[in-house]
PDB file of C-alpha atoms in Angstrom:
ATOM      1  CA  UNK A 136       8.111  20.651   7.002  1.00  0.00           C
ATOM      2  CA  UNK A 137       8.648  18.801   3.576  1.00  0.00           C
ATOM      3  CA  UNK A 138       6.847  17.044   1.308  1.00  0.00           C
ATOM      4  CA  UNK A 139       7.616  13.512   0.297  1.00  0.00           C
ATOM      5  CA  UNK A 140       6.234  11.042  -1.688  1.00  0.00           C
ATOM      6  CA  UNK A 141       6.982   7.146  -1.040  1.00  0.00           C
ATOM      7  CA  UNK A 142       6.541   3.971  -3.238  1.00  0.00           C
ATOM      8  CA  UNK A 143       5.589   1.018  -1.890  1.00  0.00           C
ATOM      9  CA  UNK A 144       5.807  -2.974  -3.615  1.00  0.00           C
ATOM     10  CA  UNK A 145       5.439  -6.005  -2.177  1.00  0.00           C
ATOM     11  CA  UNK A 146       5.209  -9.111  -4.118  1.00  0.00           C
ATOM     12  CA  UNK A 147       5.863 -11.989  -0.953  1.00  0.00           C
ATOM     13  CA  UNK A 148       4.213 -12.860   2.226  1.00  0.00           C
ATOM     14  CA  UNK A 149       1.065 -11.508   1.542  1.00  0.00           C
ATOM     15  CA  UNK A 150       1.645  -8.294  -0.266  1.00  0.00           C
ATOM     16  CA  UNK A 151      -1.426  -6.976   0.585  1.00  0.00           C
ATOM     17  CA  UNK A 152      -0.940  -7.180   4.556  1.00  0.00           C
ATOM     18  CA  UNK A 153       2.309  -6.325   3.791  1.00  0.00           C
ATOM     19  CA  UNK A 154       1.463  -2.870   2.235  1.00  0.00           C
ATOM     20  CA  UNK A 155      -1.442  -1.999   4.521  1.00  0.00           C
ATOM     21  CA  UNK A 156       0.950  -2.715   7.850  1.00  0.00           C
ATOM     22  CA  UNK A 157       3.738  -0.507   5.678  1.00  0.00           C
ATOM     23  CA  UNK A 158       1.000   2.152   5.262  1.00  0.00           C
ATOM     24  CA  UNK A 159      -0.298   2.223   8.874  1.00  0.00           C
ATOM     25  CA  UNK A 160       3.737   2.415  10.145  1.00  0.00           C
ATOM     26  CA  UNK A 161       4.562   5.334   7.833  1.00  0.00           C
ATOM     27  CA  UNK A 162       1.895   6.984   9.372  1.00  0.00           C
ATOM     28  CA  UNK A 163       4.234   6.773  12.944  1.00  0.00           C
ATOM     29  CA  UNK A 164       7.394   7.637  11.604  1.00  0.00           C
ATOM     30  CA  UNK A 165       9.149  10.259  13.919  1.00  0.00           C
ATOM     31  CA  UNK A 166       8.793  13.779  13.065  1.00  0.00           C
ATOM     32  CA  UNK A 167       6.278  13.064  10.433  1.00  0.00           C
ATOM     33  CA  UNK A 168       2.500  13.005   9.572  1.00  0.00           C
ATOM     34  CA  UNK A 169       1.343  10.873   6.637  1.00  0.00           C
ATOM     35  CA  UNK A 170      -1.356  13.096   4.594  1.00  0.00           C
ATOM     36  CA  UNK A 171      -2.190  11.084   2.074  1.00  0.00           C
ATOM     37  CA  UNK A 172      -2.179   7.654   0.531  1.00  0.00           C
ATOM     38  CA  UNK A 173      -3.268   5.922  -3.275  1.00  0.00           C
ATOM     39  CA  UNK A 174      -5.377   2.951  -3.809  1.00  0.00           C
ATOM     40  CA  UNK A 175      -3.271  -0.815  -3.628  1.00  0.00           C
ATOM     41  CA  UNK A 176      -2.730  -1.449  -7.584  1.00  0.00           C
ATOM     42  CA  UNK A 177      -1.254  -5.330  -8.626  1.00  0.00           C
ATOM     43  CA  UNK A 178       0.815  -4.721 -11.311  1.00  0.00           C
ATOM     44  CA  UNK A 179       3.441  -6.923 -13.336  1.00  0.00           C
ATOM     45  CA  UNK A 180       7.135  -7.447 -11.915  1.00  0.00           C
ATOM     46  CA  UNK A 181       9.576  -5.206 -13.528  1.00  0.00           C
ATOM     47  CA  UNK A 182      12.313  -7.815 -14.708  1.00  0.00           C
ATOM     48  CA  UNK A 183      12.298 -10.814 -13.957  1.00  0.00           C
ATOM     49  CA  UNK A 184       9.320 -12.629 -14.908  1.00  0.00           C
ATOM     50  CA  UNK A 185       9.578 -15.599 -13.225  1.00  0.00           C
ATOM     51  CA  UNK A 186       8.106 -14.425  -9.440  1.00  0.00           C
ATOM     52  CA  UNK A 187       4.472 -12.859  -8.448  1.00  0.00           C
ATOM     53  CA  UNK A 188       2.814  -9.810  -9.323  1.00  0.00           C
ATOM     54  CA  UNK A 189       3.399  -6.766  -7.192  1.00  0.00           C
ATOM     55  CA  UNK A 190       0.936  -4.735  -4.943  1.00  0.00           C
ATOM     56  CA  UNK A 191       2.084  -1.378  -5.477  1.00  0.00           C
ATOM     57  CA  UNK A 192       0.841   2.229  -4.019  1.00  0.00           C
ATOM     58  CA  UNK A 193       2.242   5.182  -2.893  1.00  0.00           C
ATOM     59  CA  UNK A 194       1.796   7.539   0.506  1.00  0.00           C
ATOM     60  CA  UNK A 195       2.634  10.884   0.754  1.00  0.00           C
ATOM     61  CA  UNK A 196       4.168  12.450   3.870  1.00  0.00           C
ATOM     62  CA  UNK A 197       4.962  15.879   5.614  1.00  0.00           C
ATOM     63  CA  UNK A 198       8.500  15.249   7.069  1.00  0.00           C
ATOM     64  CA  UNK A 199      10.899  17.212   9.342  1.00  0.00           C
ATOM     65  CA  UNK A 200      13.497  14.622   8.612  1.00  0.00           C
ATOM     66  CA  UNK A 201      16.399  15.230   6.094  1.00  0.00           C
ATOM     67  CA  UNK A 202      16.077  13.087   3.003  1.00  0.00           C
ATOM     68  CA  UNK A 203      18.723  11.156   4.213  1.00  0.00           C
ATOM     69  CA  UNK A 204      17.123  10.308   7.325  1.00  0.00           C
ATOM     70  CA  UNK A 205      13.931   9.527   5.745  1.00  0.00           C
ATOM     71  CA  UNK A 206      15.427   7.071   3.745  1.00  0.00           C
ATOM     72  CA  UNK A 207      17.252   5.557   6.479  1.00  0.00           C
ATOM     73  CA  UNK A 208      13.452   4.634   8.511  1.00  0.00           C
ATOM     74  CA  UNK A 209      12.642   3.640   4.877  1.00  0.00           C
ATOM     75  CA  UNK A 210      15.292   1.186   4.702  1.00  0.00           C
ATOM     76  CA  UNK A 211      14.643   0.150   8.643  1.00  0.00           C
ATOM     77  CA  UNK A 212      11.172  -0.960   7.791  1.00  0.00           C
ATOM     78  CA  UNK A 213      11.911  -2.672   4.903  1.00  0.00           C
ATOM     79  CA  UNK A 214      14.514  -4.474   7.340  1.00  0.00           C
ATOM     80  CA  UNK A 215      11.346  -5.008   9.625  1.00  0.00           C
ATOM     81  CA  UNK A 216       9.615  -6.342   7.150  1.00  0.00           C
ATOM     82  CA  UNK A 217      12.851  -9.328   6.623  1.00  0.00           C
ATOM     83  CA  UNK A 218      13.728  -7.338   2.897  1.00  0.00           C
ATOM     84  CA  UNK A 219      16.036  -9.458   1.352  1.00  0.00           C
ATOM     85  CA  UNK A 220      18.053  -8.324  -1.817  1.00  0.00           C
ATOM     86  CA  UNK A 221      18.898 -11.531  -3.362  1.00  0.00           C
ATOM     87  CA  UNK A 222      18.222 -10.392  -7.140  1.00  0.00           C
ATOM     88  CA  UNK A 223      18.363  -7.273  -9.325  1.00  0.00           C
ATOM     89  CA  UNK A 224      14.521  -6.419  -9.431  1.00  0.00           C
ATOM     90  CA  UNK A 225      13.334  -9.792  -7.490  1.00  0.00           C
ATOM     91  CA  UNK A 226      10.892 -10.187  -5.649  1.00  0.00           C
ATOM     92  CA  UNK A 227      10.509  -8.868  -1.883  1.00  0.00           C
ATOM     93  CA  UNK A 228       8.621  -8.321   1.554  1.00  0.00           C
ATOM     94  CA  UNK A 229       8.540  -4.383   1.439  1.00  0.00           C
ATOM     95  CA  UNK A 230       9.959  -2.097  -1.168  1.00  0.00           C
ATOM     96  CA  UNK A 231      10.030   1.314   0.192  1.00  0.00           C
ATOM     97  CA  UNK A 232      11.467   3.792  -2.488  1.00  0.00           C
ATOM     98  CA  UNK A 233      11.867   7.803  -1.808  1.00  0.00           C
ATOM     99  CA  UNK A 234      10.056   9.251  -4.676  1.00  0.00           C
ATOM    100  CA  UNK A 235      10.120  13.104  -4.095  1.00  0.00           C
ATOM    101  CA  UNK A 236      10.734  14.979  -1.827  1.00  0.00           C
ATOM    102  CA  UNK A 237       9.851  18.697  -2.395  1.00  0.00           C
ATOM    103  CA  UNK A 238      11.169  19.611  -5.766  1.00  0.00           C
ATOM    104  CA  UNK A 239      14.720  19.008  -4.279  1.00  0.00           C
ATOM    105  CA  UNK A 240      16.982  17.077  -6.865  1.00  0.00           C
ATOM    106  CA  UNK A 241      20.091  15.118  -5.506  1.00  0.00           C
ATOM    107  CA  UNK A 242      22.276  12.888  -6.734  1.00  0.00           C
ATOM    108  CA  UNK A 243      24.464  11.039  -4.193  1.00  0.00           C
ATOM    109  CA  UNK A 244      25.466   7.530  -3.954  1.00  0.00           C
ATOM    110  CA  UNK A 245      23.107   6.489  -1.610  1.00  0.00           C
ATOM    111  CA  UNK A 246      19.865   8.509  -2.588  1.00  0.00           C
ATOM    112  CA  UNK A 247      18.840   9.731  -6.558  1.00  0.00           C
ATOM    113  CA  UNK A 248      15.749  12.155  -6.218  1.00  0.00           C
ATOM    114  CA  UNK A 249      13.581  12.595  -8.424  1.00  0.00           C
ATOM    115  CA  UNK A 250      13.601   8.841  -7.954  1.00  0.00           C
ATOM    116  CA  UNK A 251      15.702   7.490 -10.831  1.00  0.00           C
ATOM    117  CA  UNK A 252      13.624   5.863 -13.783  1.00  0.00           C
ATOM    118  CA  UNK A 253      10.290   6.609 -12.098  1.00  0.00           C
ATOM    119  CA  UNK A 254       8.913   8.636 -15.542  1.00  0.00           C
ATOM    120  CA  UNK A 255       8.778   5.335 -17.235  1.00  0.00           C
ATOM    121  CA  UNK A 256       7.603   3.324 -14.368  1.00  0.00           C
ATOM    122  CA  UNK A 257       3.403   3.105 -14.646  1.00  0.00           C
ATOM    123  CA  UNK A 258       3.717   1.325 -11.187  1.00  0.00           C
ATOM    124  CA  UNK A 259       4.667   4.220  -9.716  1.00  0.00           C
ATOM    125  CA  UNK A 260       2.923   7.015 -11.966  1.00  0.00           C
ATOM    126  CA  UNK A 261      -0.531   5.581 -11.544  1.00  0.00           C
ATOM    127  CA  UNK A 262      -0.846   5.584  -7.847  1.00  0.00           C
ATOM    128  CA  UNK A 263       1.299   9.207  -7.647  1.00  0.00           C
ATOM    129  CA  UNK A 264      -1.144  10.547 -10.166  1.00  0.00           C
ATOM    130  CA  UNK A 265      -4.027   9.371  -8.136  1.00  0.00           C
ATOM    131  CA  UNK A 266      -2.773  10.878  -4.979  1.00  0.00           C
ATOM    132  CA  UNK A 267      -1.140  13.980  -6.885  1.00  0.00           C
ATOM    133  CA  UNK A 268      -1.945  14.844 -10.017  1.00  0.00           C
ATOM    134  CA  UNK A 269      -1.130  18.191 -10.215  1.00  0.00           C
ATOM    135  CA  UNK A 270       2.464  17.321  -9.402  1.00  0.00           C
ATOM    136  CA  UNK A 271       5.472  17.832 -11.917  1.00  0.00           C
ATOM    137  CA  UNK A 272       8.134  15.928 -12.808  1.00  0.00           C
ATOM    138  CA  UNK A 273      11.032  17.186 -14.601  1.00  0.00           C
ATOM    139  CA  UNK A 274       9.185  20.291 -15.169  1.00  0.00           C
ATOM    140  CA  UNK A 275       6.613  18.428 -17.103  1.00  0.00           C
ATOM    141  CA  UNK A 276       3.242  17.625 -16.165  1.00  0.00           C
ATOM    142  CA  UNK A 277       2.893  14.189 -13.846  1.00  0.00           C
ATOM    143  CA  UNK A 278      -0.132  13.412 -16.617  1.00  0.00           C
ATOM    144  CA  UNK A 279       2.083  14.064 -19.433  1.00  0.00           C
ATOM    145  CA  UNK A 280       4.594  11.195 -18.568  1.00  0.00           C
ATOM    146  CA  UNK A 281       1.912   9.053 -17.733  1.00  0.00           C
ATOM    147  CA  UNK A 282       0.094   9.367 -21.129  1.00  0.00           C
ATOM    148  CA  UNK A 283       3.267   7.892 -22.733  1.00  0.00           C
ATOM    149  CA  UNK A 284       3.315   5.180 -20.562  1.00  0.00           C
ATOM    150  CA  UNK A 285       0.915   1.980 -21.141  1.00  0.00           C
ATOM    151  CA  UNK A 286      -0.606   1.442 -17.624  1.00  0.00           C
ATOM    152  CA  UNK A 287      -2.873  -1.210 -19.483  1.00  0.00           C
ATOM    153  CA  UNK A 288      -1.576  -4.111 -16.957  1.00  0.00           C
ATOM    154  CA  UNK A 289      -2.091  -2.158 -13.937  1.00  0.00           C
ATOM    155  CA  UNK A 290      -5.217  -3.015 -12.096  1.00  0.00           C
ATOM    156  CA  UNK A 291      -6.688  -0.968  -8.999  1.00  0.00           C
ATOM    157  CA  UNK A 292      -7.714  -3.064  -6.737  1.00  0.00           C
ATOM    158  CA  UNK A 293     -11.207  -2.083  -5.071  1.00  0.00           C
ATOM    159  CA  UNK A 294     -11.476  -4.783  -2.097  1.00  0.00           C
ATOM    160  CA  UNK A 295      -8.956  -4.168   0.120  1.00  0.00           C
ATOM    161  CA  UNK A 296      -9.737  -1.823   3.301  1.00  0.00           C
ATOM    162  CA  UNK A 297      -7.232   0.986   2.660  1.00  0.00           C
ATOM    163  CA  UNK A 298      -9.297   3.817   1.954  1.00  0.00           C
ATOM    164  CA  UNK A 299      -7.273   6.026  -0.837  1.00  0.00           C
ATOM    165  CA  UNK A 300      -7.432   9.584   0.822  1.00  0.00           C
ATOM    166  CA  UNK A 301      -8.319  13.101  -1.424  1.00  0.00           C
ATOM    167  CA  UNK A 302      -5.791  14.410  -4.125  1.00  0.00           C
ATOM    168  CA  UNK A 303      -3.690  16.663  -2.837  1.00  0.00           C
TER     169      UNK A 303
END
C-alpha cells in the first residue's frame, strides 16, 4: 500500500457540503482506506479575485492504486461533482488535486508530484501540516515552508461536523 495525500477546494454550490460529501466518497474509493483527514479551512481564491472564497482541506489515503489511477477516480469525482474548467484558477464544484504520494516524484504530462507549486500554497500547507506535520517536502521540513508562507487569511473553521482525525 501507498501513501497519498489529496487537496480538496470548493468555492460553488455549497462548498462546505461539497467537501464533506468529497471526504465521505474518498473514504470508498476502490482499493483504498482513507486514514486521515484536516479540519475545512476558507481561504482566499488564488487568482482571480472576482469569485468566492474557497473551503479547502486535505485527506490522506492508503492506496493500492497506481498514481495514475488515483488521479483518474480523482478526476471522476470531480466530474461527479459537475467540475467545470471554464477559467485558469476559477472557481469550481470539487477540486481534487494529488498532493503526494509516497516520496515518489514524477513528472509527466498528465500528473506533477510533489504537486507543482504546493510549497507556496498556505491553502494547501496548513491543512497538510495539520494532518502531517512531520512530513517533508523537497527534503525540507513541511513546517519550514510553511513558516515562509503568510497563512494570515486562512481561517479554520470550527462548526462544521467533519471531525479532523490524529496527526499522522
Amino acid at each position: 500500500m501507498s501513501f497519498a495525500y489529496i487537496g480538496l477546494g470548493s468555492n460553488l454550490d455549497n462548498p462546505t457540503d461539497q467537501i464533506r460529501q468529497a471526504l465521505g466518497e474518498l473514504a470508498r474509493l476502490p482499493l483504498s482506506d482513507m486514514v486521515g483527514a484536516s479540519s475545512l479551512y476558507a481561504t482566499p481564491p488564488l487568482g482571480p479575485q472576482d469569485q468566492p472564497d474557497f473551503i479547502n482541506a486535505v485527506a490522506a489515503l492508503q492506496t493500492s492504486l497506481s498514481p495514475l489511477a488515483l488521479l483518474d477516480q480523482l478526476q471522476a469525482l470531480e466530474q461527479h461533482h459537475r467540475r467545470q474548467r471554464r477559467r485558469h484558477w476559477g472557481p469550481r464544484t470539487l477540486d481534487l488535486d494529488l498532493l503526494l504520494y509516497d516520496q515518489l516524484a514524477l513528472d509527466t504530462p498528465r500528473l506533477k508530484l510533489p504537486h507543482l507549486h504546493m510549497h507556496v500554497r498556505a491553502f494547501v500547507l496548513v491543512p497538510l501540516y495539520e494532518l502531517a506535520p512531520g512530513l517533508s517536502l523537497h527534503q525540507r521540513p513541511l513546517g519550514d515552508w510553511l513558516a515562509k508562507l503568510d497563512s494570515a487569511p486562512i481561517r479554520r473553521l470550527v462548526d462544521t461536523d467533519v471531525t479532523p482525525t490524529a496527526a499522522i
